[in-house]
């Protein structure tokens, strides 16, 4: 999900999505090498001109990028050892980054459980709860309602 919000889908991502239940039925059958250009145009229309997927625009009074909300995301990323992708445009509180952070935290918990490290698994779980309560649930419902409009 993170990759879907960070950039227009390329041919490789489209091919991956065709293999995933829940996505495959929403992707029109195409030739073996899909043309990502129409999706790139739609991505720009939605996220470049209409719905800006940044937490700070939904929760901070300034209604600008790189405000306190972005700083809080950076702090949570640092606490969890998540490196913000270098190619990301805008600000660190982008929906794609926050979804990537959540995926990272889920991976941390799974790895800790597999290693039998209950304390680390609990720490990763607490960071997940923080990401969900403090960030994602505070603004993503409004953003997704805006996307449906």
PDB file of C-alpha atoms in Angstrom:
ATOM      1  CA  UNK A   1       0.000   0.000   0.000  1.00  0.00           C
ATOM      2  CA  UNK A   2       2.855   2.343   0.778  1.00  0.00           C
ATOM      3  CA  UNK A   3       4.175   2.113  -2.770  1.00  0.00           C
ATOM      4  CA  UNK A   4       0.745   2.922  -4.227  1.00  0.00           C
ATOM      5  CA  UNK A   5       0.726   6.308  -2.516  1.00  0.00           C
ATOM      6  CA  UNK A   6       4.379   7.295  -2.873  1.00  0.00           C
ATOM      7  CA  UNK A   7       4.553   7.282  -6.668  1.00  0.00           C
ATOM      8  CA  UNK A   8       2.544   6.337  -9.721  1.00  0.00           C
ATOM      9  CA  UNK A   9       2.504   2.569 -10.175  1.00  0.00           C
ATOM     10  CA  UNK A  10       5.033   1.213 -12.627  1.00  0.00           C
ATOM     11  CA  UNK A  11       4.698  -1.944 -14.711  1.00  0.00           C
ATOM     12  CA  UNK A  12       6.327  -4.098 -12.004  1.00  0.00           C
ATOM     13  CA  UNK A  13       3.912  -2.929  -9.304  1.00  0.00           C
ATOM     14  CA  UNK A  14       0.925  -3.406 -11.586  1.00  0.00           C
ATOM     15  CA  UNK A  15       2.067  -6.978 -12.244  1.00  0.00           C
ATOM     16  CA  UNK A  16       2.435  -7.584  -8.478  1.00  0.00           C
ATOM     17  CA  UNK A  17      -1.034  -6.215  -7.792  1.00  0.00           C
ATOM     18  CA  UNK A  18      -2.529  -8.585 -10.349  1.00  0.00           C
ATOM     19  CA  UNK A  19      -1.320 -11.454  -8.142  1.00  0.00           C
ATOM     20  CA  UNK A  20      -2.887 -10.160  -4.912  1.00  0.00           C
ATOM     21  CA  UNK A  21      -6.410 -11.112  -3.864  1.00  0.00           C
ATOM     22  CA  UNK A  22      -8.416  -7.966  -3.295  1.00  0.00           C
ATOM     23  CA  UNK A  23      -6.478  -6.064  -5.944  1.00  0.00           C
ATOM     24  CA  UNK A  24      -6.452  -8.390  -8.932  1.00  0.00           C
ATOM     25  CA  UNK A  25     -10.174  -8.075  -9.600  1.00  0.00           C
ATOM     26  CA  UNK A  26      -9.874  -4.270  -9.787  1.00  0.00           C
ATOM     27  CA  UNK A  27      -7.118  -4.215 -12.379  1.00  0.00           C
ATOM     28  CA  UNK A  28      -8.265  -4.525 -15.963  1.00  0.00           C
ATOM     29  CA  UNK A  29      -6.638  -7.333 -17.924  1.00  0.00           C
ATOM     30  CA  UNK A  30      -3.893  -5.914 -20.072  1.00  0.00           C
ATOM     31  CA  UNK A  31      -1.058  -7.185 -22.195  1.00  0.00           C
ATOM     32  CA  UNK A  32       1.795  -8.916 -20.323  1.00  0.00           C
ATOM     33  CA  UNK A  33       3.638  -5.588 -20.163  1.00  0.00           C
ATOM     34  CA  UNK A  34       1.119  -3.044 -18.838  1.00  0.00           C
ATOM     35  CA  UNK A  35       1.268   0.595 -19.833  1.00  0.00           C
ATOM     36  CA  UNK A  36       1.613   2.613 -16.613  1.00  0.00           C
ATOM     37  CA  UNK A  37       1.190   6.012 -18.317  1.00  0.00           C
ATOM     38  CA  UNK A  38      -2.612   6.309 -17.848  1.00  0.00           C
ATOM     39  CA  UNK A  39      -2.173   5.467 -14.161  1.00  0.00           C
ATOM     40  CA  UNK A  40       0.603   8.040 -13.834  1.00  0.00           C
ATOM     41  CA  UNK A  41      -1.701  10.682 -15.291  1.00  0.00           C
ATOM     42  CA  UNK A  42      -4.500   9.689 -12.890  1.00  0.00           C
ATOM     43  CA  UNK A  43      -2.045   9.634  -9.961  1.00  0.00           C
ATOM     44  CA  UNK A  44      -0.989  13.201 -10.780  1.00  0.00           C
ATOM     45  CA  UNK A  45      -4.612  14.319 -11.149  1.00  0.00           C
ATOM     46  CA  UNK A  46      -5.514  12.906  -7.743  1.00  0.00           C
ATOM     47  CA  UNK A  47      -2.430  13.401  -5.572  1.00  0.00           C
ATOM     48  CA  UNK A  48      -0.738  16.253  -7.401  1.00  0.00           C
ATOM     49  CA  UNK A  49      -3.770  18.476  -7.884  1.00  0.00           C
ATOM     50  CA  UNK A  50      -6.678  17.458  -5.664  1.00  0.00           C
ATOM     51  CA  UNK A  51      -5.977  15.342  -2.564  1.00  0.00           C
ATOM     52  CA  UNK A  52      -2.690  15.944  -0.807  1.00  0.00           C
ATOM     53  CA  UNK A  53      -1.815  12.884   1.315  1.00  0.00           C
ATOM     54  CA  UNK A  54       0.060  14.615   4.158  1.00  0.00           C
ATOM     55  CA  UNK A  55      -0.961  14.330   7.787  1.00  0.00           C
ATOM     56  CA  UNK A  56      -0.051  17.939   8.610  1.00  0.00           C
ATOM     57  CA  UNK A  57      -2.659  19.230   6.154  1.00  0.00           C
ATOM     58  CA  UNK A  58      -5.378  17.393   8.094  1.00  0.00           C
ATOM     59  CA  UNK A  59      -4.305  17.831  11.721  1.00  0.00           C
ATOM     60  CA  UNK A  60      -2.209  20.992  12.123  1.00  0.00           C
ATOM     61  CA  UNK A  61      -3.651  24.488  12.258  1.00  0.00           C
ATOM     62  CA  UNK A  62      -1.045  25.857   9.850  1.00  0.00           C
ATOM     63  CA  UNK A  63      -2.365  23.702   6.963  1.00  0.00           C
ATOM     64  CA  UNK A  64       1.162  23.537   5.570  1.00  0.00           C
ATOM     65  CA  UNK A  65       3.775  20.856   4.999  1.00  0.00           C
ATOM     66  CA  UNK A  66       6.614  20.168   7.432  1.00  0.00           C
ATOM     67  CA  UNK A  67       4.793  21.303  10.563  1.00  0.00           C
ATOM     68  CA  UNK A  68       4.565  19.606  13.972  1.00  0.00           C
ATOM     69  CA  UNK A  69       2.790  16.559  12.547  1.00  0.00           C
ATOM     70  CA  UNK A  70       5.724  15.891  10.233  1.00  0.00           C
ATOM     71  CA  UNK A  71       8.135  16.250  13.158  1.00  0.00           C
ATOM     72  CA  UNK A  72       6.147  13.689  15.150  1.00  0.00           C
ATOM     73  CA  UNK A  73       6.353  11.223  12.260  1.00  0.00           C
ATOM     74  CA  UNK A  74      10.120  11.737  12.022  1.00  0.00           C
ATOM     75  CA  UNK A  75      10.427  11.042  15.759  1.00  0.00           C
ATOM     76  CA  UNK A  76       8.419   7.821  15.468  1.00  0.00           C
ATOM     77  CA  UNK A  77      10.473   6.722  12.457  1.00  0.00           C
ATOM     78  CA  UNK A  78      13.683   7.338  14.405  1.00  0.00           C
ATOM     79  CA  UNK A  79      12.377   5.462  17.461  1.00  0.00           C
ATOM     80  CA  UNK A  80      11.577   2.449  15.296  1.00  0.00           C
ATOM     81  CA  UNK A  81      14.679   2.509  13.097  1.00  0.00           C
ATOM     82  CA  UNK A  82      12.667   3.203   9.954  1.00  0.00           C
ATOM     83  CA  UNK A  83      14.524   5.124   7.272  1.00  0.00           C
ATOM     84  CA  UNK A  84      12.298   7.494   5.337  1.00  0.00           C
ATOM     85  CA  UNK A  85      12.630   6.694   1.623  1.00  0.00           C
ATOM     86  CA  UNK A  86      14.969   9.169  -0.085  1.00  0.00           C
ATOM     87  CA  UNK A  87      12.804   9.643  -3.205  1.00  0.00           C
ATOM     88  CA  UNK A  88       9.857  10.933  -1.233  1.00  0.00           C
ATOM     89  CA  UNK A  89       8.616  14.355  -2.261  1.00  0.00           C
ATOM     90  CA  UNK A  90       7.000  16.848   0.040  1.00  0.00           C
ATOM     91  CA  UNK A  91       7.223  15.964   3.706  1.00  0.00           C
ATOM     92  CA  UNK A  92       7.824  12.958   5.972  1.00  0.00           C
ATOM     93  CA  UNK A  93       4.161  12.771   7.026  1.00  0.00           C
ATOM     94  CA  UNK A  94       3.091  11.501   3.592  1.00  0.00           C
ATOM     95  CA  UNK A  95       0.569   8.644   3.675  1.00  0.00           C
ATOM     96  CA  UNK A  96       2.933   6.353   1.794  1.00  0.00           C
ATOM     97  CA  UNK A  97       5.654   6.892   4.388  1.00  0.00           C
ATOM     98  CA  UNK A  98       3.302   6.309   7.312  1.00  0.00           C
ATOM     99  CA  UNK A  99       2.025   3.088   5.722  1.00  0.00           C
ATOM    100  CA  UNK A 100       5.630   2.027   5.110  1.00  0.00           C
ATOM    101  CA  UNK A 101       6.403   2.757   8.743  1.00  0.00           C
ATOM    102  CA  UNK A 102       3.490   0.573   9.860  1.00  0.00           C
ATOM    103  CA  UNK A 103       4.666  -2.260   7.602  1.00  0.00           C
ATOM    104  CA  UNK A 104       8.155  -1.903   9.094  1.00  0.00           C
ATOM    105  CA  UNK A 105       6.744  -2.096  12.616  1.00  0.00           C
ATOM    106  CA  UNK A 106       4.740  -5.220  11.739  1.00  0.00           C
ATOM    107  CA  UNK A 107       7.894  -6.798  10.315  1.00  0.00           C
ATOM    108  CA  UNK A 108       9.819  -5.913  13.494  1.00  0.00           C
ATOM    109  CA  UNK A 109       7.201  -7.579  15.665  1.00  0.00           C
ATOM    110  CA  UNK A 110       7.090 -10.700  13.478  1.00  0.00           C
ATOM    111  CA  UNK A 111      10.891 -11.007  13.493  1.00  0.00           C
ATOM    112  CA  UNK A 112      11.035 -10.555  17.264  1.00  0.00           C
ATOM    113  CA  UNK A 113       8.349 -13.185  17.809  1.00  0.00           C
ATOM    114  CA  UNK A 114      10.145 -15.599  15.494  1.00  0.00           C
ATOM    115  CA  UNK A 115      13.349 -15.018  17.476  1.00  0.00           C
ATOM    116  CA  UNK A 116      11.475 -15.517  20.746  1.00  0.00           C
ATOM    117  CA  UNK A 117      12.213 -11.969  21.900  1.00  0.00           C
ATOM    118  CA  UNK A 118       8.972 -11.113  23.672  1.00  0.00           C
ATOM    119  CA  UNK A 119      10.251  -7.767  24.971  1.00  0.00           C
ATOM    120  CA  UNK A 120      11.205  -6.550  21.496  1.00  0.00           C
ATOM    121  CA  UNK A 121       7.917  -7.850  20.081  1.00  0.00           C
ATOM    122  CA  UNK A 122       6.059  -5.888  22.763  1.00  0.00           C
ATOM    123  CA  UNK A 123       8.072  -2.755  21.971  1.00  0.00           C
ATOM    124  CA  UNK A 124       7.291  -3.099  18.259  1.00  0.00           C
ATOM    125  CA  UNK A 125       3.630  -3.623  19.074  1.00  0.00           C
ATOM    126  CA  UNK A 126       3.537  -0.482  21.229  1.00  0.00           C
ATOM    127  CA  UNK A 127       5.092   1.505  18.374  1.00  0.00           C
ATOM    128  CA  UNK A 128       2.385   0.118  16.045  1.00  0.00           C
ATOM    129  CA  UNK A 129      -0.301   1.281  18.445  1.00  0.00           C
ATOM    130  CA  UNK A 130       1.316   4.711  18.582  1.00  0.00           C
ATOM    131  CA  UNK A 131       1.506   4.921  14.786  1.00  0.00           C
ATOM    132  CA  UNK A 132      -2.116   3.906  14.434  1.00  0.00           C
ATOM    133  CA  UNK A 133      -3.596   6.015  17.236  1.00  0.00           C
ATOM    134  CA  UNK A 134      -1.441   9.108  16.984  1.00  0.00           C
ATOM    135  CA  UNK A 135      -1.063   9.258  13.241  1.00  0.00           C
ATOM    136  CA  UNK A 136      -3.019   7.068  10.835  1.00  0.00           C
ATOM    137  CA  UNK A 137      -6.384   7.055  12.588  1.00  0.00           C
ATOM    138  CA  UNK A 138      -6.179  10.812  13.183  1.00  0.00           C
ATOM    139  CA  UNK A 139      -6.315  11.748   9.516  1.00  0.00           C
ATOM    140  CA  UNK A 140      -6.483   8.847   7.056  1.00  0.00           C
ATOM    141  CA  UNK A 141     -10.281   8.379   7.351  1.00  0.00           C
ATOM    142  CA  UNK A 142     -10.827  11.988   6.252  1.00  0.00           C
ATOM    143  CA  UNK A 143      -8.269  11.673   3.478  1.00  0.00           C
ATOM    144  CA  UNK A 144      -9.852   8.492   2.111  1.00  0.00           C
ATOM    145  CA  UNK A 145     -13.318  10.060   2.210  1.00  0.00           C
ATOM    146  CA  UNK A 146     -11.880  12.911   0.164  1.00  0.00           C
ATOM    147  CA  UNK A 147     -10.432  10.412  -2.319  1.00  0.00           C
ATOM    148  CA  UNK A 148     -13.858   8.814  -2.807  1.00  0.00           C
ATOM    149  CA  UNK A 149     -15.440  12.179  -3.684  1.00  0.00           C
TER     150      UNK A 149
END
